[in-house]
Coordinates of C-alpha atoms in Angstrom, one line a residue:
X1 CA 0.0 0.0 0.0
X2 CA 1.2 3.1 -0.7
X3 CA 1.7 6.2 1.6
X4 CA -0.9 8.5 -0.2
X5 CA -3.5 5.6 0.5
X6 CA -2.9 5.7 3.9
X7 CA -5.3 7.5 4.9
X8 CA -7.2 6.6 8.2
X9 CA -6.4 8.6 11.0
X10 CA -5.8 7.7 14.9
X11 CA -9.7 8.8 15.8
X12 CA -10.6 7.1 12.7
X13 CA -9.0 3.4 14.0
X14 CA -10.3 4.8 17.6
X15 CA -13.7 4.7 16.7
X16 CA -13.9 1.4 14.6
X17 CA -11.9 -0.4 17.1
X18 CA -14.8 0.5 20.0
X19 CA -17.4 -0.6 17.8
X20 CA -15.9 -3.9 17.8
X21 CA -15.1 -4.3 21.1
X22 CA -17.4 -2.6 23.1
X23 CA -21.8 -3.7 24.1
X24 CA -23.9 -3.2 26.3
X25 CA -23.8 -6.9 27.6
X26 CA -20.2 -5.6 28.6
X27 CA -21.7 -3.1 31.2
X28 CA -24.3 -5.5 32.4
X29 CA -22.9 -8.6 32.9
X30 CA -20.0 -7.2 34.9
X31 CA -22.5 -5.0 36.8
X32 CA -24.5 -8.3 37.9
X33 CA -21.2 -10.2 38.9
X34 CA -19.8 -7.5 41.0
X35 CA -22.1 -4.5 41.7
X36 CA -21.3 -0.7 41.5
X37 CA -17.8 -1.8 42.8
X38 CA -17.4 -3.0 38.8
X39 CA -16.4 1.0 38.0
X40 CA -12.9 0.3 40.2
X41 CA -12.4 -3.0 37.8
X42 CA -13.0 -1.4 35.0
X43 CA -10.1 1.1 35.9
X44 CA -8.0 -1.4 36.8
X45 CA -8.6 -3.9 33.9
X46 CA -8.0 -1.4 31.1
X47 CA -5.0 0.3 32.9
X48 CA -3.4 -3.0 33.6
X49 CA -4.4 -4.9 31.0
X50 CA -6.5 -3.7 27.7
X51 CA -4.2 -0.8 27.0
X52 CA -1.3 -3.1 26.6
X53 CA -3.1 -5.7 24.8
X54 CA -4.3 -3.5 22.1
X55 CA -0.9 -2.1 21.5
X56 CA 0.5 -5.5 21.4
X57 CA -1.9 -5.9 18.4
X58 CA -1.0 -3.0 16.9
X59 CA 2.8 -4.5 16.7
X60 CA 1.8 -7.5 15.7
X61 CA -0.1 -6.9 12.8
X62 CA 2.3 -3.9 11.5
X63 CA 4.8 -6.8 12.2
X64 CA 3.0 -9.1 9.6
X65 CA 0.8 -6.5 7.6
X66 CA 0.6 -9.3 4.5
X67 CA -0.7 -12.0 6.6
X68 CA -4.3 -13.1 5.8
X69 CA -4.4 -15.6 8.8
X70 CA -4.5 -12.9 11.8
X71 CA -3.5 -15.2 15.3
X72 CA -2.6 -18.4 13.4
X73 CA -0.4 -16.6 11.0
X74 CA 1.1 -14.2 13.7
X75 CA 2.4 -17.5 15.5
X76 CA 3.1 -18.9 11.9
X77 CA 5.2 -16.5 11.7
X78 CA 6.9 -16.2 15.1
X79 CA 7.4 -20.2 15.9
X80 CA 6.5 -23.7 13.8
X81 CA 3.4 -24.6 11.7
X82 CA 2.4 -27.2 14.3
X83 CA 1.2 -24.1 16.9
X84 CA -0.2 -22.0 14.2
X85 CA -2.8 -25.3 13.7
X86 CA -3.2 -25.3 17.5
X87 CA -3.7 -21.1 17.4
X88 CA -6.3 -21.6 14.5
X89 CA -8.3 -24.3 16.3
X90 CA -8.5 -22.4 19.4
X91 CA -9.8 -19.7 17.6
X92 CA -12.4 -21.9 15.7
X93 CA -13.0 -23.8 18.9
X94 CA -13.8 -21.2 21.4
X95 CA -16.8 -20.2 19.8
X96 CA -18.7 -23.7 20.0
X97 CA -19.8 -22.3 23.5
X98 CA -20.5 -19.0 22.0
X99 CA -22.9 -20.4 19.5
X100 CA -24.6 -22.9 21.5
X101 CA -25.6 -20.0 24.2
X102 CA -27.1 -17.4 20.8
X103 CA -30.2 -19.4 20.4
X104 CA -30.8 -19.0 24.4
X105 CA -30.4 -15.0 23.6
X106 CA -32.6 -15.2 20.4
X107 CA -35.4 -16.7 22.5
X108 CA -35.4 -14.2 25.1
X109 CA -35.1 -11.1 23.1
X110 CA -38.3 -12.6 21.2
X111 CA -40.1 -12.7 24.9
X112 CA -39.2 -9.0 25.5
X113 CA -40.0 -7.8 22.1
X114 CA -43.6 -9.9 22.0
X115 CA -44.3 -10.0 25.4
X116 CA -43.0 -6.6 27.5
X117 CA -41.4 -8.9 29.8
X118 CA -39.2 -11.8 30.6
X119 CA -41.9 -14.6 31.4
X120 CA -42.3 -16.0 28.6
X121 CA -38.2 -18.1 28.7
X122 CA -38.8 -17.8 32.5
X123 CA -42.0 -20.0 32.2
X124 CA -40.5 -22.8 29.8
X125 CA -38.9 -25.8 31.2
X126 CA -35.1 -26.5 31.0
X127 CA -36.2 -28.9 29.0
X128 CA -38.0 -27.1 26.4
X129 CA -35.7 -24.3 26.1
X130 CA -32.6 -27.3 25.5
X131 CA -34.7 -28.4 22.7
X132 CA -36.3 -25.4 21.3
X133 CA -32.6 -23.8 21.3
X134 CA -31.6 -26.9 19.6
X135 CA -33.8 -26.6 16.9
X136 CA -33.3 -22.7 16.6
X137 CA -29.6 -23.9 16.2
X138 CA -29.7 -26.4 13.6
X139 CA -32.3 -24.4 11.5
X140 CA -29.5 -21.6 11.0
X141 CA -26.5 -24.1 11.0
X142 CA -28.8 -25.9 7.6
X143 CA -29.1 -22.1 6.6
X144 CA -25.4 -21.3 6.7
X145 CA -24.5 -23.9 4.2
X146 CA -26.7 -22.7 1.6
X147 CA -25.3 -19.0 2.4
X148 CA -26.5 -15.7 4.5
X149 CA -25.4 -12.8 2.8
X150 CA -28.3 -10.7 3.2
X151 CA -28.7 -11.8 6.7
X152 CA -24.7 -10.8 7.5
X153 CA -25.7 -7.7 5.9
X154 CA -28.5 -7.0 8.0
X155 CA -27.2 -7.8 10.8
X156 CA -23.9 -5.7 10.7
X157 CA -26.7 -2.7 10.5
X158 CA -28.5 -4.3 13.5
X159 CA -24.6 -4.4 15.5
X160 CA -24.3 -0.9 14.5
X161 CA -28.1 -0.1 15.8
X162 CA -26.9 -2.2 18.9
X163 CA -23.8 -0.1 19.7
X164 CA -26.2 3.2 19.2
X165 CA -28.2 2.0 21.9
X166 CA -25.7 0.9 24.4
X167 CA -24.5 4.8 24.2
X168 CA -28.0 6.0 23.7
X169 CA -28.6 3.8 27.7
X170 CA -25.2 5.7 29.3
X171 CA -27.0 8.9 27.8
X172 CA -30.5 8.5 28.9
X173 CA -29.7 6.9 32.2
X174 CA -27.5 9.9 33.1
X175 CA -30.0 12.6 31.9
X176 CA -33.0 10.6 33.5
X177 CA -32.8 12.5 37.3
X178 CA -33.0 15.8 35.3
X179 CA -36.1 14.4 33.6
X180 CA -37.9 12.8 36.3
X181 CA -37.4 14.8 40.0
X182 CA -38.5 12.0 41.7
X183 CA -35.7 9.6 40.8
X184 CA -34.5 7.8 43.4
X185 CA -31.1 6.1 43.2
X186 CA -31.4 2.2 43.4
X187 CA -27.8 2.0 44.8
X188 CA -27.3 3.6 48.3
X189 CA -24.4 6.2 49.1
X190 CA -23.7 6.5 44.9
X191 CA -21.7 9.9 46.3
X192 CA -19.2 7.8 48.7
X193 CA -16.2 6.8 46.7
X194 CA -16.1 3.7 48.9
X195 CA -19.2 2.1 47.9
X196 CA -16.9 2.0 44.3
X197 CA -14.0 -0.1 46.0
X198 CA -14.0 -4.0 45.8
X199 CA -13.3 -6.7 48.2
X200 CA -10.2 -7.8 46.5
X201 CA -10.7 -11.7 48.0
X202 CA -11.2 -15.0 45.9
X203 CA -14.7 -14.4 44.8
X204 CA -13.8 -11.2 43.0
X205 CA -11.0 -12.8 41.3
X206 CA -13.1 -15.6 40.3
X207 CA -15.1 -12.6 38.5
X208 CA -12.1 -11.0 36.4
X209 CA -12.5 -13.0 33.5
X210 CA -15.7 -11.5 32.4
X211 CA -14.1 -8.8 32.3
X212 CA -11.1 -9.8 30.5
X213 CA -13.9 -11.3 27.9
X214 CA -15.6 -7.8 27.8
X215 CA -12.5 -6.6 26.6
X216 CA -11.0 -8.9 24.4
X217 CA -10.8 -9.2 20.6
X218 CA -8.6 -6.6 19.9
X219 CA -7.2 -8.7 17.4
X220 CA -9.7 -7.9 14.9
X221 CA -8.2 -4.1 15.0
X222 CA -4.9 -5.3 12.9
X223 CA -5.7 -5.4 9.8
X224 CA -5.8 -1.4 10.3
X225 CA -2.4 -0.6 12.1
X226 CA -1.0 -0.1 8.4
X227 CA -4.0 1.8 6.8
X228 CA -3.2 4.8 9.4
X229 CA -1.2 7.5 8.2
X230 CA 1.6 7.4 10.0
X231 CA 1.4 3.9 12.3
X232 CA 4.1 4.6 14.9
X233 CA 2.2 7.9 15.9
X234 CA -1.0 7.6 14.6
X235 CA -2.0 3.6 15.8
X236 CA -1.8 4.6 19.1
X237 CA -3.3 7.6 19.8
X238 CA -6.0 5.4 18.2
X239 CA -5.8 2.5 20.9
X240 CA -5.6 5.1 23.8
X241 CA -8.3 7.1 22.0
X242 CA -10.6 3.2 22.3
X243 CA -9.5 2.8 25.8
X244 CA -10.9 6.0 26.9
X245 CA -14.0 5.5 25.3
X246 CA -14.3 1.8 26.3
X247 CA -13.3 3.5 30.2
X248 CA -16.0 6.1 30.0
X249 CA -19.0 3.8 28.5
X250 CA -18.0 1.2 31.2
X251 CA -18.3 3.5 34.1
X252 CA -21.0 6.1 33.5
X253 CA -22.3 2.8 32.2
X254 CA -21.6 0.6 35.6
X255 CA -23.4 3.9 37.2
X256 CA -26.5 3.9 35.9
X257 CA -26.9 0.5 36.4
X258 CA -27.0 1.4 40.2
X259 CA -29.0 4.4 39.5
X260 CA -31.6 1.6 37.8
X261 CA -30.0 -1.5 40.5
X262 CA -29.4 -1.8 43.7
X263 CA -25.8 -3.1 44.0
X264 CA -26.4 -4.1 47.1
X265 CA -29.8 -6.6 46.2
X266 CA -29.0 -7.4 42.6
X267 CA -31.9 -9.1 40.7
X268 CA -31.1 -12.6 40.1
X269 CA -32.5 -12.2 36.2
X270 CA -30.3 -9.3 36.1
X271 CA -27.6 -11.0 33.1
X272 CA -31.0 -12.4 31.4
X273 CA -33.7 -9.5 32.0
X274 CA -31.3 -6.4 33.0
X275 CA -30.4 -4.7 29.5
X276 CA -34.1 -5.2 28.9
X277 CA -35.7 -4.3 32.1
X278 CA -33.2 -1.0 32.3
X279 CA -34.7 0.2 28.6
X280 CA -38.2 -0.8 29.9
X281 CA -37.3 2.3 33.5
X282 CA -35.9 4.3 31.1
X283 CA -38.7 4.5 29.0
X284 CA -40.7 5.1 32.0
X285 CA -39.2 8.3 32.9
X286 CA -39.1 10.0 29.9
X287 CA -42.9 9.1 29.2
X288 CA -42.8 6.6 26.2
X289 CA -43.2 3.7 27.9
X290 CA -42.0 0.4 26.2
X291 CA -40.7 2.0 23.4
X292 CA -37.3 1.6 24.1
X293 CA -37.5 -1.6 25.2
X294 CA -38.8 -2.9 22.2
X295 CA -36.8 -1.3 20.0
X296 CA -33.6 -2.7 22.2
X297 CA -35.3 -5.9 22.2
X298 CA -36.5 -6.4 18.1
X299 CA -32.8 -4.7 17.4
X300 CA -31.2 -7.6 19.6
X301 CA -32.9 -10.0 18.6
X302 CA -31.5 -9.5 14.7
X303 CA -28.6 -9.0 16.2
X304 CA -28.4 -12.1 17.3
X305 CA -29.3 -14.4 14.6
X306 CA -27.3 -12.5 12.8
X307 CA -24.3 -14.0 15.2
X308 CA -25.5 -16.7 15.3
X309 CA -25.1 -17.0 11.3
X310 CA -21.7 -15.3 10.9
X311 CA -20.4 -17.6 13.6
X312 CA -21.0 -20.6 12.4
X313 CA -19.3 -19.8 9.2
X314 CA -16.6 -17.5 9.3
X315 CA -14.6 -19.3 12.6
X316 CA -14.8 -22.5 10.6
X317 CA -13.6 -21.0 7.2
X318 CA -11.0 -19.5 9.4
X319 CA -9.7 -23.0 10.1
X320 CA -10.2 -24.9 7.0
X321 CA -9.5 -22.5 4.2
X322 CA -6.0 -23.1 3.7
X323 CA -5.8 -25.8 6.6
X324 CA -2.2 -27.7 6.8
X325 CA -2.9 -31.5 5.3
X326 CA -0.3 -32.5 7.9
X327 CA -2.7 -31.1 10.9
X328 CA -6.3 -31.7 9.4
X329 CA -7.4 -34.6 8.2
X330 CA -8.9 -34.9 4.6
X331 CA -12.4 -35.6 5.2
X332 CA -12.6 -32.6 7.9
X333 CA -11.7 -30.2 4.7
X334 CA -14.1 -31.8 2.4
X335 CA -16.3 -29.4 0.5
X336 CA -19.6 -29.9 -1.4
X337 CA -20.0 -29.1 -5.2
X338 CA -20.8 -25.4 -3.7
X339 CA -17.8 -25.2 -2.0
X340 CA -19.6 -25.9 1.7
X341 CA -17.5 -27.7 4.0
X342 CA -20.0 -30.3 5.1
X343 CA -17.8 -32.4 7.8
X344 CA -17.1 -28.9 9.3
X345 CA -20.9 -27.8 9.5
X346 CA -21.3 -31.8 11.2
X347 CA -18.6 -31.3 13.1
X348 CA -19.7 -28.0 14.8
X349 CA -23.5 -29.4 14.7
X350 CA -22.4 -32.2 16.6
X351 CA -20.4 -30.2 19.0
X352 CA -22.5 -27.1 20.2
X353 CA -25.8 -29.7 20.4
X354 CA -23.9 -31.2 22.8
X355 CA -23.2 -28.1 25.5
X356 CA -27.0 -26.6 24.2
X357 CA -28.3 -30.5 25.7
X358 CA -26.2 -30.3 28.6
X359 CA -27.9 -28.1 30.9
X360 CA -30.7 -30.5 31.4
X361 CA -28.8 -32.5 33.2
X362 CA -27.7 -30.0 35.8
X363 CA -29.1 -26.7 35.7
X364 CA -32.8 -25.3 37.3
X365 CA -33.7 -22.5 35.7
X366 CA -33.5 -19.7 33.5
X367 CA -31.2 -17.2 35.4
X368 CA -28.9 -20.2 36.8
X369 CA -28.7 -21.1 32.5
X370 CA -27.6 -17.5 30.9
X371 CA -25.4 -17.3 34.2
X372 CA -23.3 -20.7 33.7
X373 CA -23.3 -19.6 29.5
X374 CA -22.4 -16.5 30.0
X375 CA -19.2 -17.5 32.6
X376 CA -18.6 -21.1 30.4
X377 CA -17.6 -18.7 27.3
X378 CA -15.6 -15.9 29.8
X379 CA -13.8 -18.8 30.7
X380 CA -13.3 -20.3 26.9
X381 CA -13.4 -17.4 25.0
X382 CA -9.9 -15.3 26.3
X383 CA -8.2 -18.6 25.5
X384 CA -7.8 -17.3 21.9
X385 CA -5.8 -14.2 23.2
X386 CA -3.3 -16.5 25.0
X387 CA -2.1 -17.1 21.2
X388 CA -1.2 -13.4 20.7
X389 CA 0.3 -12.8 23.7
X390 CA 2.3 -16.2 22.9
X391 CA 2.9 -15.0 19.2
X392 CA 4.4 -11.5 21.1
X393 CA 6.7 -13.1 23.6
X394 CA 8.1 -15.2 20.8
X395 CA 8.7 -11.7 18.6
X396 CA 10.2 -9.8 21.3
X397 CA 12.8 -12.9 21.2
X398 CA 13.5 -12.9 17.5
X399 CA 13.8 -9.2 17.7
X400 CA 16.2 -8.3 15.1
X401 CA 14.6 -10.9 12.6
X402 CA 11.2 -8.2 12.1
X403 CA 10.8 -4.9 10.8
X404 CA 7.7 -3.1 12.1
X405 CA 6.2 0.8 11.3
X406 CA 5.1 0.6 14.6
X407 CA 6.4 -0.6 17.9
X408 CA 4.7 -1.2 21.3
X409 CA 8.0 -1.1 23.4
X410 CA 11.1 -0.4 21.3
X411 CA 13.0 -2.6 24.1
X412 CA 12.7 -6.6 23.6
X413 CA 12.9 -7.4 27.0
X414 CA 10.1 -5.2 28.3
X415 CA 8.2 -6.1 25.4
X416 CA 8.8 -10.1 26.6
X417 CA 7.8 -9.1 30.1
X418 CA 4.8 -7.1 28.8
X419 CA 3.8 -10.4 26.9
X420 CA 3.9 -12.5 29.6
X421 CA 2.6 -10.4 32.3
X422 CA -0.7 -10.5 29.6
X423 CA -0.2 -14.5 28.9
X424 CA -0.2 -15.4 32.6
X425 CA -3.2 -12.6 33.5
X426 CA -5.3 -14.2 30.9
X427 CA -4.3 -17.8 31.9
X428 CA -5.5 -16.8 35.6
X429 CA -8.1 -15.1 34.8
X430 CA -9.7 -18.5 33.0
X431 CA -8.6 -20.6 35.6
X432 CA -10.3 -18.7 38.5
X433 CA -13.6 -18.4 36.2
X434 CA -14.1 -22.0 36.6
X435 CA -15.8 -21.9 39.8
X436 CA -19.2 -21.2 40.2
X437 CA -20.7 -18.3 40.9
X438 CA -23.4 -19.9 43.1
X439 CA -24.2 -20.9 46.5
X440 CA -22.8 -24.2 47.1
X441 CA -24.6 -24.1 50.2
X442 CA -28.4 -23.6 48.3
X443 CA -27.7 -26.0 45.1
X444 CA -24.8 -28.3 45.7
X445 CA -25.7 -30.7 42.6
X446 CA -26.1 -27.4 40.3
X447 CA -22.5 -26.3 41.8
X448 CA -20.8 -29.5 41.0
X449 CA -22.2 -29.4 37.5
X450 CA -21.1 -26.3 36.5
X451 CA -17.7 -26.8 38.1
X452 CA -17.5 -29.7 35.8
X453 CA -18.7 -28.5 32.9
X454 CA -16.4 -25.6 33.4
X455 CA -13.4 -27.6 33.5
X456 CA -14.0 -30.1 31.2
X457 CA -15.4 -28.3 28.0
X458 CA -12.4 -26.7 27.5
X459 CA -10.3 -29.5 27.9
X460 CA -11.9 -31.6 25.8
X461 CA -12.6 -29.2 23.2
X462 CA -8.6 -28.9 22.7
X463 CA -8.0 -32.7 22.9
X464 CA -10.2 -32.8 20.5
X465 CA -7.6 -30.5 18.3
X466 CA -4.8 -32.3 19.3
X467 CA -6.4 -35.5 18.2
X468 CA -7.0 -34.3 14.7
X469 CA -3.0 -34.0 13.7
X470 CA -2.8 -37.8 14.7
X471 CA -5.7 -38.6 12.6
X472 CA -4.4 -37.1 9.2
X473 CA -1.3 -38.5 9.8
X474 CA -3.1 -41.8 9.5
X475 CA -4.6 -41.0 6.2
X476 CA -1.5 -39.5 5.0
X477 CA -0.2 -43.2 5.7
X478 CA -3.4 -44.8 4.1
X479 CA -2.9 -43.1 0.4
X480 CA 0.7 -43.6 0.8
X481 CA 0.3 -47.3 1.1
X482 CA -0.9 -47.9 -2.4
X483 CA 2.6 -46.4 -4.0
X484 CA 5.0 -48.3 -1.7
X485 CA 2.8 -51.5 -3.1
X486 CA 3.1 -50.8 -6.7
X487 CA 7.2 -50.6 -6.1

């Protein structure tokens, strides 16, 4: 690329980057783990960790601006073929949780947007929501193969309706005393900066890694790092620029969600109904009722089919495009006469019906499902970013082997310690999100489960990867056999 097309500029990047990041589920998810104390995290976690991380990115992908692979490619690049397999089925895997909790999602944002409430998931059996979930699922897993474009289409405008909302909530919610006189706070003593300050003991740090999953995916920023004017300058500014707004939409968000909740009684529906029921009192105060609600909950709800469509196709092209015949076995890369790759859609069919099945053996209700999804994939989902940090550490030891425009830390030692210090947060921060964030006391069985289920899904989800190599070595063997005959 020339230097006269580089024309992006650092508020530009800024702005893009947050819309991929940054939701509203970000601000209430946290908020229902934690409480109002969630505004001290958020300081910490983007101080500590997010700033770092995106300007890790930034290196990485000015390091290696003509690679189409993003993670896998990066660690490619950086160490042997073997990890870049195990990088791109991370990346790929990671998301079977994802998927399997977006027809869950899809079935209460309907409820909202039909209803004016939360009653109608809240009424269903586990049993019926396992299996109409399932159904929603495959429907849109048979759709994918025969191709979504207008969907994806649609639903990048619904993402970009859904990010105008989650401002349009930190705007609203702050305005809304001015509005409405009689507002009274949910949250007691919101002027005392020590209702903001956690209790840093092991329950909190079993919470970090939602918020290590609010912030993550940073890696989808590289392919700009090089499109900037003048990267070493400009990339930056952009990446500080995100982390601003990313710090001032999680706060003034975490606030009014004790404005709207009382942090110190938090509604057990709150990561199911909250986003919902906080547009539904909003509404309320400036006089239109459900309006906002329904708008959030019809522009959610195409939101997340659209998710669900996109990530059951682009994760798995990811992997299989221009897969390694050494790491992936032949009938995995198969492709139709269309060019769908049909072992891939069983694969991931057979996979996410699994976990979407699972919680009928040891979950109760509604609230105790979206909780145990939504902390199964903070725990899953950061395990992708171990890969850049990984692909980072091993730059910062090849130093004088890369040329970069841009440069995080111009020291390779700092830069090393900078890429640990975010490998081994990340690494913690999915261990400690294992446990439960239940009562062992009040469900014991329902405790046990999830601790399980925590621990195991991942594990066996990578197995799983590093059984494939083993397998394609086979039927490398099996159509050399024939030639070793004939001589």
């Amino acid at each position: 690329m020339s230097q006269n097309q580089k024309q992006m500029r650092w508020f530009t990047v800024g702005l893009i980057a947050f819309n991929m990041v940054w939701g509203l589920g970000n601000v209430v998810n946290n908020y229902a783990q934690q409480g109002i104390s969630v505004v001290t995290s958020w300081i910490l976690i983007l101080a500590l960790y997010f700033i770092p991380y995106a300007l890790i990115v930034g290196q990485l992908g000015s390091t290696f601006k003509s690679s189409k692979g993003g993670v896998s490619s990066w660690v490619e690049n950086t160490s042997t073929k073997r990890l870049a397999y195990y990088a791109a089925w991370t990346y790929w895997v990671v998301h079977i949780p994802y998927l399997a909790q977006k027809p869950q999602a899809i079935l209460i944002a309907l409820g909202w947007a039909v209803q004016g409430n939360g009653d109608m998931v809240s009424n269903m059996s586990m049993t019926t929501i396992a299996l109409l979930s399932l159904v929603i699922f495959l429907l849109f897993l048979f759709l994918s193969t025969k191709g979504l474009t207008t969907l994806k289409v649609i639903g990048g405008l619904a993402g970009t309706a859904m990010f105008v909302m989650s401002i349009l909530f930190i705007l609203l919610a702050v305005g809304a005393p001015a509005v409405s006189k009689g507002m009274e706070f949910a949250t007691p003593d919101m002027g005392n900066i020590k209702t903001y300050i956690p209790k840093f003991d092991f329950s909190y740090f079993t919470t970090i890694s939602m918020l290590v999953f609010a912030v993550g995916g940073a890696e989808k920023i590289s392919p700009y790092v090089n499109q900037t004017k003048n990267p070493a300058k400009e990339f930056p500014r952009g990446m500080f620029l995100l982390a601003g707004m990313v710090g001032v939409s999680a706060v003034l968000g975490s606030v009014a969600m004790g404005m709207l909740f009382a942090s110190n009684n938090i509604p057990a529906d709150l990561m199911r109904n909250g986003a919902y029921s906080a547009f539904q009192q909003l509404g309320n105060y400036y006089g239109v009722g459900n309006l906002l609600m329904i708008i959030y909950a019809l522009t959610n709800t195409i939101g997340q089919i659209s998710a669900l469509a996109f990530s059951i196709d682009a994760p798995l092209q990811i992997l299989l495009a221009d897969a390694d015949p050494m790491f992936v076995p032949n009938w995995l890369r198969k492709r139709s006469a269309k060019g769908t790759l049909v072992n891939g859609y069983l694969l991931t069919g057979i996979l996410v019906s699994v976990i979407i099945l699972l919680p009928i053996l040891g979950i109760g209700n509604t609230d105790e499902l979206v909780k145990w999804m939504t902390n199964l994939n903070s725990v899953v989902m950061p395990m992708r970013y171990l890969w850049v940090f990984f692909a980072y550490m091993m730059l910062n030891k090849a130093w004088k082997n890369y040329q970069s425009e841009y440069k995080f830390l111009k020291n390779p030692k700092l830069g090393f310690i900078a890429g640990t210090w975010c490998f081994a947060f990340t690494a913690f921060a999915c261990v400690l999100g294992m446990v439960p964030k239940l009562d062992y006391a009040t469900n014991p069985k329902a405790w046990w489960f999830q601790l399980m289920t925590n621990i195991l899904t991942p594990i066996v989800l990578i197995l799983l990867g590093m059984i494939l190599p083993a397998i394609a070595r086979r039927d490398k063997d099996k159509t050399a056999m024939p030639e070793l005959k004939e001589i």
